[in-house]
Amino acid sequence: DAKTTQPPSMDCAEGRAANLPCNHSTISGNEYVYWYRQIHSQGPQYIIHGLKNNETNEMASLIITEDRKSSTLILPHATLRDTAVYYCIVLYGQNFVFGPGTRLSVLP
Amino acid sequence: DAGVTQSPTHLIKTRGQHVTLRCSPISGHKSVSWYQQVLGQGPQFIFQYYEKEERGRGNFPDRFSARQFPNYSSELNVNALLLGDSALYLCASSGRGSPFLSSYNEQFFGPGTRLTVL
């Protein structure tokens, strides 16, 4: 499995965009990038995933660089309820290996 | 559709005892995975079952075992409990199709079972 590197913590002002980076320099051509988040004491929640192209859904946008060695999860208008630990995972047909993730704090 | 359900929600055991945790996947999902999450860390993969067969196993001792039933529900068993087994045990279901579809790993997690070993 490709390894990922994320900053341990980030702050974001409520209503502003939260941009969470992830480095995955050893990603292989068929490995997808997945993002999950975990709000305190709950099970992780799926956010978005992508392979090469940028993706957008009702929760977030995923920007993957052309060389696929890094990606950014964008929460366009962060709310206090977006405070959580965000996990970036890369894999293909395998099982998730969760790293420590990024603890995002949305501040009022 | 009901989400992934797990039982019990909380459990207290003593060292050396045995525990069984249960998981019901989302209707139509054929894959169930189990994770252990120790306080302050990300979830660690324990097992995956797909169509009632073990498809993956993480780096856990043989004290940990699991099975999947014909209705795709699953049980995780832990024998000879240690203090270090205290954790949140998460179950996730996925797989409306082949394991090699991109949507396969869109896993849906249950609320977890909090196990405390004294």
PDB file of C-alpha atoms in Angstrom, chain B:
ATOM      1  CA  ASP B   1     -31.961   1.772   4.598  1.00  0.00           C
ATOM      2  CA  ALA B   2     -30.572   1.079   8.057  1.00  0.00           C
ATOM      3  CA  GLY B   3     -26.863   1.679   8.419  1.00  0.00           C
ATOM      4  CA  VAL B   4     -24.318  -0.738   9.786  1.00  0.00           C
ATOM      5  CA  THR B   5     -25.351  -1.888  13.244  1.00  0.00           C
ATOM      6  CA  GLN B   6     -23.123  -3.272  15.970  1.00  0.00           C
ATOM      7  CA  SER B   7     -23.832  -4.860  19.308  1.00  0.00           C
ATOM      8  CA  PRO B   8     -23.275  -4.388  22.104  1.00  0.00           C
ATOM      9  CA  THR B   9     -22.424  -0.682  22.258  1.00  0.00           C
ATOM     10  CA  HIS B  10     -20.341  -1.040  25.399  1.00  0.00           C
ATOM     11  CA  LEU B  11     -18.787  -4.024  27.111  1.00  0.00           C
ATOM     12  CA  ILE B  12     -16.645  -4.534  30.197  1.00  0.00           C
ATOM     13  CA  LYS B  13     -14.621  -7.731  30.589  1.00  0.00           C
ATOM     14  CA  THR B  14     -11.764  -8.921  32.766  1.00  0.00           C
ATOM     15  CA  ARG B  15      -8.392 -10.246  31.665  1.00  0.00           C
ATOM     16  CA  GLY B  16      -8.498 -13.807  30.354  1.00  0.00           C
ATOM     17  CA  GLN B  17     -12.157 -13.715  29.396  1.00  0.00           C
ATOM     18  CA  HIS B  18     -13.591 -14.178  25.932  1.00  0.00           C
ATOM     19  CA  VAL B  19     -15.747 -11.697  24.008  1.00  0.00           C
ATOM     20  CA  THR B  20     -17.975 -11.849  20.922  1.00  0.00           C
ATOM     21  CA  LEU B  21     -18.879  -8.707  19.009  1.00  0.00           C
ATOM     22  CA  ARG B  22     -21.585  -8.637  16.348  1.00  0.00           C
ATOM     23  CA  CYS B  23     -22.136  -6.652  13.187  1.00  0.00           C
ATOM     24  CA  SER B  24     -24.967  -6.404  10.670  1.00  0.00           C
ATOM     25  CA  PRO B  25     -24.007  -4.841   7.329  1.00  0.00           C
ATOM     26  CA  ILE B  26     -26.083  -2.563   5.162  1.00  0.00           C
ATOM     27  CA  SER B  27     -28.621  -4.549   3.177  1.00  0.00           C
ATOM     28  CA  GLY B  28     -27.072  -5.815  -0.044  1.00  0.00           C
ATOM     29  CA  HIS B  29     -23.480  -5.432   1.153  1.00  0.00           C
ATOM     30  CA  LYS B  30     -21.519  -8.661   1.014  1.00  0.00           C
ATOM     31  CA  SER B  31     -18.245  -7.511   2.558  1.00  0.00           C
ATOM     32  CA  VAL B  32     -17.605  -6.878   6.237  1.00  0.00           C
ATOM     33  CA  SER B  33     -14.366  -5.589   7.703  1.00  0.00           C
ATOM     34  CA  TRP B  34     -13.331  -5.273  11.334  1.00  0.00           C
ATOM     35  CA  TYR B  35     -11.052  -2.621  12.799  1.00  0.00           C
ATOM     36  CA  GLN B  36      -9.588  -1.928  16.227  1.00  0.00           C
ATOM     37  CA  GLN B  37      -9.153   1.682  17.285  1.00  0.00           C
ATOM     38  CA  VAL B  38      -7.096   2.366  20.363  1.00  0.00           C
ATOM     39  CA  LEU B  39      -7.585   5.778  21.948  1.00  0.00           C
ATOM     40  CA  GLY B  40      -5.705   8.475  20.059  1.00  0.00           C
ATOM     41  CA  GLN B  41      -4.854   6.349  17.022  1.00  0.00           C
ATOM     42  CA  GLY B  42      -6.429   5.637  13.648  1.00  0.00           C
ATOM     43  CA  PRO B  43      -8.383   2.398  13.122  1.00  0.00           C
ATOM     44  CA  GLN B  44      -6.239  -0.698  12.549  1.00  0.00           C
ATOM     45  CA  PHE B  45      -7.480  -3.365  10.141  1.00  0.00           C
ATOM     46  CA  ILE B  46      -8.168  -6.797  11.679  1.00  0.00           C
ATOM     47  CA  PHE B  47     -10.187  -8.874   9.183  1.00  0.00           C
ATOM     48  CA  GLN B  48     -12.171  -8.666   5.990  1.00  0.00           C
ATOM     49  CA  TYR B  49     -14.817 -11.158   4.906  1.00  0.00           C
ATOM     50  CA  TYR B  50     -16.409 -11.210   1.464  1.00  0.00           C
ATOM     51  CA  GLU B  51     -19.094 -13.688   0.512  1.00  0.00           C
ATOM     52  CA  LYS B  52     -18.457 -15.581   3.767  1.00  0.00           C
ATOM     53  CA  GLU B  53     -14.766 -16.119   3.039  1.00  0.00           C
ATOM     54  CA  GLU B  54     -11.818 -14.438   4.742  1.00  0.00           C
ATOM     55  CA  ARG B  55     -10.220 -12.104   2.197  1.00  0.00           C
ATOM     56  CA  GLY B  56      -7.808 -10.212   4.385  1.00  0.00           C
ATOM     57  CA  ARG B  57      -6.171 -10.362   7.780  1.00  0.00           C
ATOM     58  CA  GLY B  58      -4.245  -7.684   9.598  1.00  0.00           C
ATOM     59  CA  ASN B  59      -1.341  -8.096  11.984  1.00  0.00           C
ATOM     60  CA  PHE B  60      -3.278  -9.415  14.974  1.00  0.00           C
ATOM     61  CA  PRO B  61      -2.636 -12.539  17.087  1.00  0.00           C
ATOM     62  CA  ASP B  62      -4.565 -15.768  16.718  1.00  0.00           C
ATOM     63  CA  ARG B  63      -6.637 -14.804  19.741  1.00  0.00           C
ATOM     64  CA  PHE B  64      -8.648 -12.757  17.265  1.00  0.00           C
ATOM     65  CA  SER B  65     -10.998 -14.651  14.951  1.00  0.00           C
ATOM     66  CA  ALA B  66     -14.085 -13.848  12.936  1.00  0.00           C
ATOM     67  CA  ARG B  67     -16.704 -15.370  10.734  1.00  0.00           C
ATOM     68  CA  GLN B  68     -19.423 -14.255   8.350  1.00  0.00           C
ATOM     69  CA  PHE B  69     -22.840 -15.843   8.200  1.00  0.00           C
ATOM     70  CA  PRO B  70     -25.052 -16.607   5.160  1.00  0.00           C
ATOM     71  CA  ASN B  71     -26.985 -13.373   5.789  1.00  0.00           C
ATOM     72  CA  TYR B  72     -23.609 -11.518   5.653  1.00  0.00           C
ATOM     73  CA  SER B  73     -23.675 -10.532   9.317  1.00  0.00           C
ATOM     74  CA  SER B  74     -20.425 -11.121  11.136  1.00  0.00           C
ATOM     75  CA  GLU B  75     -18.936 -11.903  14.523  1.00  0.00           C
ATOM     76  CA  LEU B  76     -15.538 -10.954  15.884  1.00  0.00           C
ATOM     77  CA  ASN B  77     -14.236 -13.151  18.679  1.00  0.00           C
ATOM     78  CA  VAL B  78     -11.360 -12.346  20.988  1.00  0.00           C
ATOM     79  CA  ASN B  79     -10.031 -14.973  23.407  1.00  0.00           C
ATOM     80  CA  ALA B  80      -7.833 -14.593  26.480  1.00  0.00           C
ATOM     81  CA  LEU B  81      -8.428 -10.858  26.726  1.00  0.00           C
ATOM     82  CA  LEU B  82      -5.533  -8.586  27.612  1.00  0.00           C
ATOM     83  CA  LEU B  83      -5.630  -5.062  29.005  1.00  0.00           C
ATOM     84  CA  GLY B  84      -4.295  -3.872  25.642  1.00  0.00           C
ATOM     85  CA  ASP B  85      -7.395  -5.159  23.875  1.00  0.00           C
ATOM     86  CA  SER B  86      -9.347  -2.260  25.350  1.00  0.00           C
ATOM     87  CA  ALA B  87     -10.451  -0.274  22.318  1.00  0.00           C
ATOM     88  CA  LEU B  88     -13.288   0.771  20.047  1.00  0.00           C
ATOM     89  CA  TYR B  89     -14.048  -2.088  17.660  1.00  0.00           C
ATOM     90  CA  LEU B  90     -15.459  -0.910  14.364  1.00  0.00           C
ATOM     91  CA  CYS B  91     -17.269  -2.855  11.714  1.00  0.00           C
ATOM     92  CA  ALA B  92     -17.579  -1.608   8.132  1.00  0.00           C
ATOM     93  CA  SER B  93     -19.580  -2.966   5.237  1.00  0.00           C
ATOM     94  CA  SER B  94     -19.084  -2.431   1.539  1.00  0.00           C
ATOM     95  CA  GLY B  95     -19.137  -4.177  -1.803  1.00  0.00           C
ATOM     96  CA  ARG B  96     -22.215  -4.055  -3.851  1.00  0.00           C
ATOM     97  CA  GLY B  97     -19.990  -5.594  -6.535  1.00  0.00           C
ATOM     98  CA  SER B  98     -16.512  -6.823  -7.368  1.00  0.00           C
ATOM     99  CA  PRO B  99     -13.674  -6.045  -4.965  1.00  0.00           C
ATOM    100  CA  PHE B 100     -11.933  -4.312  -7.855  1.00  0.00           C
ATOM    101  CA  LEU B 101     -14.570  -1.709  -8.567  1.00  0.00           C
ATOM    102  CA  SER B 102     -13.626   1.728  -7.290  1.00  0.00           C
ATOM    103  CA  SER B 103     -16.793   1.862  -5.258  1.00  0.00           C
ATOM    104  CA  TYR B 104     -15.896  -1.367  -3.457  1.00  0.00           C
ATOM    105  CA  ASN B 105     -13.827   0.357  -0.818  1.00  0.00           C
ATOM    106  CA  GLU B 106     -16.483   2.956  -0.089  1.00  0.00           C
ATOM    107  CA  GLN B 107     -16.862   1.470   3.328  1.00  0.00           C
ATOM    108  CA  PHE B 108     -19.679   2.367   5.678  1.00  0.00           C
ATOM    109  CA  PHE B 109     -18.761   2.169   9.330  1.00  0.00           C
ATOM    110  CA  GLY B 110     -20.951   1.302  12.251  1.00  0.00           C
ATOM    111  CA  PRO B 111     -20.879   3.189  15.561  1.00  0.00           C
ATOM    112  CA  GLY B 112     -18.529   0.656  17.120  1.00  0.00           C
ATOM    113  CA  THR B 113     -18.395  -1.405  20.285  1.00  0.00           C
ATOM    114  CA  ARG B 114     -16.380   0.091  23.121  1.00  0.00           C
ATOM    115  CA  LEU B 115     -14.586  -2.788  24.910  1.00  0.00           C
ATOM    116  CA  THR B 116     -12.956  -2.185  28.273  1.00  0.00           C
ATOM    117  CA  VAL B 117     -10.757  -4.922  29.728  1.00  0.00           C
ATOM    118  CA  LEU B 118     -10.049  -4.633  33.455  1.00  0.00           C
TER     119      LEU B 118
END
